[in-house]
Short mmCIF file of C-alpha atoms in Angstrom, two decimals:
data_model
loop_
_atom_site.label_atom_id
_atom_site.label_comp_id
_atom_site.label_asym_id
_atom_site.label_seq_id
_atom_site.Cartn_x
_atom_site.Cartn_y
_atom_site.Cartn_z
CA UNK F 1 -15.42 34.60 29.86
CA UNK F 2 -13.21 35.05 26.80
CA UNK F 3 -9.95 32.31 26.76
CA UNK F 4 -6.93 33.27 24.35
CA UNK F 5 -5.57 29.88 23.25
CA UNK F 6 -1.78 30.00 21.72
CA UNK F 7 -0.81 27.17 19.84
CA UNK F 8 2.82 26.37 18.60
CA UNK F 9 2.06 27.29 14.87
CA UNK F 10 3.18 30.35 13.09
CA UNK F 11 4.04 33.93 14.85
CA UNK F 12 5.96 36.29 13.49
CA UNK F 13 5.02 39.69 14.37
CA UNK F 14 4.42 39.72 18.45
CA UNK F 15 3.66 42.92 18.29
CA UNK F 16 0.31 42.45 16.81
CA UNK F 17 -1.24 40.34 19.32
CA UNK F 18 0.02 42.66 22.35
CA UNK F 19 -3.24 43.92 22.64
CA UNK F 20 -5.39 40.66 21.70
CA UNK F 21 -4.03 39.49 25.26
CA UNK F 22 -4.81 42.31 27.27
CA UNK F 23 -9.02 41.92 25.80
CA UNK F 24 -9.19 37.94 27.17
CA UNK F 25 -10.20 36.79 31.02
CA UNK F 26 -7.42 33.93 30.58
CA UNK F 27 -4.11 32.78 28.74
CA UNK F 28 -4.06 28.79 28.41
CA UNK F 29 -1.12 27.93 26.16
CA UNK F 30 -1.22 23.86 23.81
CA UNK F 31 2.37 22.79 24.46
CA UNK F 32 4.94 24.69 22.31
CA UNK F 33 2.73 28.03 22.20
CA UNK F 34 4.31 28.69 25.63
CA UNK F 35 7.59 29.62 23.71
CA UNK F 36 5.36 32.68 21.84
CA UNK F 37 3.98 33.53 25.35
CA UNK F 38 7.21 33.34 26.38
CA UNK F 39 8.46 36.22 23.78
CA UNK F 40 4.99 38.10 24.02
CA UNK F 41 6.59 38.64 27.86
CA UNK F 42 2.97 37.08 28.78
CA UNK F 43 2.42 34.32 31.74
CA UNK F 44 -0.23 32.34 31.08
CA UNK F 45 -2.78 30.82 33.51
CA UNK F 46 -1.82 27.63 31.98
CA UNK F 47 0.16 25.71 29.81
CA UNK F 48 -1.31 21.84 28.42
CA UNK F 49 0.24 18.96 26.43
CA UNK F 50 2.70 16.40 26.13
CA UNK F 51 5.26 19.30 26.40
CA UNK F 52 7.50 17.62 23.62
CA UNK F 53 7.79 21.03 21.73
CA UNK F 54 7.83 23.57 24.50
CA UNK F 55 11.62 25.05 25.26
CA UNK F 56 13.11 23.55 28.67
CA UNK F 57 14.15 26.93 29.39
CA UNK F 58 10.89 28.41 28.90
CA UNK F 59 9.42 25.50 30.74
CA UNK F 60 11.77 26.23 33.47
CA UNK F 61 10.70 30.15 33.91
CA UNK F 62 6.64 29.25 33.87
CA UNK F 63 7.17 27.04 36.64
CA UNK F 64 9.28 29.21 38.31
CA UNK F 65 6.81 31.46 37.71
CA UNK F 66 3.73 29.39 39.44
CA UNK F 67 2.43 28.46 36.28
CA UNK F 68 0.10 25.72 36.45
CA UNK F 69 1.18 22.91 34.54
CA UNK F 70 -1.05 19.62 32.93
CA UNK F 71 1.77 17.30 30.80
CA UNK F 72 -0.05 14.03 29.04
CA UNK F 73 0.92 11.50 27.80
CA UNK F 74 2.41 11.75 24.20
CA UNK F 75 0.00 8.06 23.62
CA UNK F 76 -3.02 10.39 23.35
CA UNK F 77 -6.14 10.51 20.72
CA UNK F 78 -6.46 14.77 20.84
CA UNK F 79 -3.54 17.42 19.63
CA UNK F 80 -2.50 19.65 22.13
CA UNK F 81 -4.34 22.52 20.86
CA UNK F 82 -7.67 20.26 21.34
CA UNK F 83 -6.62 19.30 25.11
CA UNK F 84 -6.38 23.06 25.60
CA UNK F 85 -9.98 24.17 24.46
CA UNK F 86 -11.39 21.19 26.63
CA UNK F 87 -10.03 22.91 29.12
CA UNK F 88 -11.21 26.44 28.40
CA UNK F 89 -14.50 25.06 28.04
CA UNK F 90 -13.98 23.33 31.57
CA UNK F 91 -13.41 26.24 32.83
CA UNK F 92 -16.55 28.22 31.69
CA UNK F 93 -15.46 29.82 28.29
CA UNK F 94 -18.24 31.62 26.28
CA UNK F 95 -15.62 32.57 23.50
CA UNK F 96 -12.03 31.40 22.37
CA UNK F 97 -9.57 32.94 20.41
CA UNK F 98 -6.96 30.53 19.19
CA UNK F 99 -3.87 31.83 17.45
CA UNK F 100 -0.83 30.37 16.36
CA UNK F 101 -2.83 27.36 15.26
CA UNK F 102 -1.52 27.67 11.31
CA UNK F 103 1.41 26.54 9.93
CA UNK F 104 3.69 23.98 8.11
CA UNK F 105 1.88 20.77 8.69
CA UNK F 106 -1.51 21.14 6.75
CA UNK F 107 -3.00 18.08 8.44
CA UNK F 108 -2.49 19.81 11.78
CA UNK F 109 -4.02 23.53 10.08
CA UNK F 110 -7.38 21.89 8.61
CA UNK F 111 -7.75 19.85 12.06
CA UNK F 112 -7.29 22.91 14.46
CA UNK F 113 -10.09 24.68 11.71
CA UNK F 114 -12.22 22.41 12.66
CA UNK F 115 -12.14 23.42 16.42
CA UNK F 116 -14.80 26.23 15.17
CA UNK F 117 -17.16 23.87 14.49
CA UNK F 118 -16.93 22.04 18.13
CA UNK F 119 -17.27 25.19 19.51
CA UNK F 120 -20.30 25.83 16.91
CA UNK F 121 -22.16 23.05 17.87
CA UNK F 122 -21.95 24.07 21.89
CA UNK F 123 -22.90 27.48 21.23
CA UNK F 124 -19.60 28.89 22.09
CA UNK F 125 -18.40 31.50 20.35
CA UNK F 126 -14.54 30.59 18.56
CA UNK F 127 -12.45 32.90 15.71
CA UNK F 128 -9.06 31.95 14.81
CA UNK F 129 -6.73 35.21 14.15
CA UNK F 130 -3.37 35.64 13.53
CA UNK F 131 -1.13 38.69 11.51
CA UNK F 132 -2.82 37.93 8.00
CA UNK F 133 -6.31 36.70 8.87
CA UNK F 134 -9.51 36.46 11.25
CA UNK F 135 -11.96 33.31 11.00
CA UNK F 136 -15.38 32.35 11.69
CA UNK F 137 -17.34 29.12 11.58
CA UNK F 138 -21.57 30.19 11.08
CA UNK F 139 -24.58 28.43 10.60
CA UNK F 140 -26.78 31.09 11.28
CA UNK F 141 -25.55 34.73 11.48
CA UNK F 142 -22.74 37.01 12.60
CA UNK F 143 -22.17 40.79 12.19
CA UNK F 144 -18.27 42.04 11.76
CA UNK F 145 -16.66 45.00 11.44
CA UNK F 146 -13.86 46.02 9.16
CA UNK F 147 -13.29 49.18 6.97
CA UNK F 148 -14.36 50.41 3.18
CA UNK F 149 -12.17 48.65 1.20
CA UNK F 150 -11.30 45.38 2.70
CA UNK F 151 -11.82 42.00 1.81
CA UNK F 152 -14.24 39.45 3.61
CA UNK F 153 -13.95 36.10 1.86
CA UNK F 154 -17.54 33.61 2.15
CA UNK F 155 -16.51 30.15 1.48
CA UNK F 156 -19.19 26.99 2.25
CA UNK F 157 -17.94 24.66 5.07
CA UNK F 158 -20.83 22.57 3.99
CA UNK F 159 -21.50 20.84 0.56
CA UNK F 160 -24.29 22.96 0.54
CA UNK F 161 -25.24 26.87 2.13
CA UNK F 162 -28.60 27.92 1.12
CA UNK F 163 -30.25 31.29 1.63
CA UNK F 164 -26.73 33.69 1.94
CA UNK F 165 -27.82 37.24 2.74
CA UNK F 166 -25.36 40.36 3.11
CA UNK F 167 -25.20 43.62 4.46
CA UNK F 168 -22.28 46.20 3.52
CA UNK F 169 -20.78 44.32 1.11
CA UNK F 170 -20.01 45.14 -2.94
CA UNK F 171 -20.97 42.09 -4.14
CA UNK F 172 -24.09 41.69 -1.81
CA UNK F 173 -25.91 38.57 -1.79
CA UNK F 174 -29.70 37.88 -0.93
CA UNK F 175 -30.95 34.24 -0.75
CA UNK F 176 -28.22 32.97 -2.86
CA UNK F 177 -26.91 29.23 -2.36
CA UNK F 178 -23.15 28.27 -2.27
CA UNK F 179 -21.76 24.59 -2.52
CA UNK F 180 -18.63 23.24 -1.57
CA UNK F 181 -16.91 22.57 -5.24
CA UNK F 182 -17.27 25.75 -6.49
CA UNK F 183 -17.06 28.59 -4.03
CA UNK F 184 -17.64 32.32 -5.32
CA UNK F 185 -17.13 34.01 -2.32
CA UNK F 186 -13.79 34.92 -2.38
CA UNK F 187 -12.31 38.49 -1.88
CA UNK F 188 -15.77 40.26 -1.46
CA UNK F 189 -14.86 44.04 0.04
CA UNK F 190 -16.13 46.08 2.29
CA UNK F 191 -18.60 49.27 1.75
CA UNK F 192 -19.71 50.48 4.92
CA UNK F 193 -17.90 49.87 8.68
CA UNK F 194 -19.99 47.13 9.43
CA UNK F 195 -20.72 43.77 7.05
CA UNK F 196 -23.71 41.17 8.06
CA UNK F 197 -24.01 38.03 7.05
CA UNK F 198 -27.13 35.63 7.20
CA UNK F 199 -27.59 32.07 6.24
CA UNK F 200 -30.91 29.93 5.96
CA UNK F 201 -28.89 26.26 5.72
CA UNK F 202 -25.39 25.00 5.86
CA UNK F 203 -21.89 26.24 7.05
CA UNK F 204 -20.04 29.02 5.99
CA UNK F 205 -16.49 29.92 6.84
CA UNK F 206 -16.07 33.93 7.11
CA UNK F 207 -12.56 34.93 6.76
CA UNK F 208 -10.71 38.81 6.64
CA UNK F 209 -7.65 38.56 4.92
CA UNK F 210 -5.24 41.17 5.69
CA UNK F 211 -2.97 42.41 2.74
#
């Protein structure tokens, strides 16, 4: 079961997640990502958090709308965007997508991040997308497409990630290390429709910038 997660971070362009939403099983939105489901014209299955950010109209027309609805207290040790992947996983999620999870607060951005390695260490699949970028957390391999010419960006997660191989990239790699202080990964590109990337050690973030 794949679970979209919206978050109350940055979304500008609606448009571009129109049909992110129609290739997930379920919609759970953290708090104040209601108001983007809200202008996505999306109802979500449901909507989790303290609901200090969420718009009382918007609140209003979800529960109108049957909506189910789990408010905590604001005296609580996880974000709302954490609450919400608890539950996905409750419910039987074997991948989640969260968006809107980026913004302002950087302290909030590095923390949701980090959600990929929970997932990670459950063997649930997790990406983080939104208009300018997708995101993976590996420690062993993933294959992803893109096309001839873009960037895929390989940047250790770990102080240390031994034995990087690559498929379909310029700047291929095979049995390389990486550590933490002085990445070289960054703005690799795309030669074929398909890159692969394999790791021996460690924890490497895969990212796909979009110009």
């Amino acid at each position: 079961m794949r679970v979209l997660i919206i978050s109350n971070g940055d979304i500008k362009d609606y448009n571009f997640y129109k049909n992110l939403t129609k290739e997930v099983d379920i919609v759970i939105c953290a708090d104040g990502g209601a108001n983007h489901a809200y202008q996505m014209k999306l109802k979500p299955h449901l909507i989790v958090g303290d609901l200090d950010s969420i718009k009382e109209e918007v609140l209003e027309f979800y529960k109108n709308k049957g909506v189910k609805i789990e408010k905590y207290s604001p005296m609580k040790d996880e974000t709302d965007t954490q609450l919400a992947m608890i539950k996905a996983i409750e419910l039987g999620a074997k991948e989640i997508i969260f968006t809107g999870v980026f913004g302002e607060r950087f302290d909030h951005s590095y923390a949701n991040l980090s959600l990929l390695l929970y997932l990670l260490n459950r063997n649930i699949k997790g990406k983080i997308i939104n208009e300018k970028n997708e995101i993976y957390l590996i420690d062993k391999f993933l294959e992803i497409e893109g096309k001839k010419g873009e960037l895929l960006s390989l940047i250790p997660y770990s102080k240390d990630v031994k034995g990087i191989y690559t498929k379909g990239l310029f700047y291929g790699l095979s049995g390389q290390s990486m550590d933490l202080e002085m990445p070289y990964g960054i703005s690799n590109v795309f030669i074929e429709d398909k890159a692969t990337i394999k790791i021996e050690e460690g924890l490497l973030l895969v990212i796909k910038p979009r110009e």
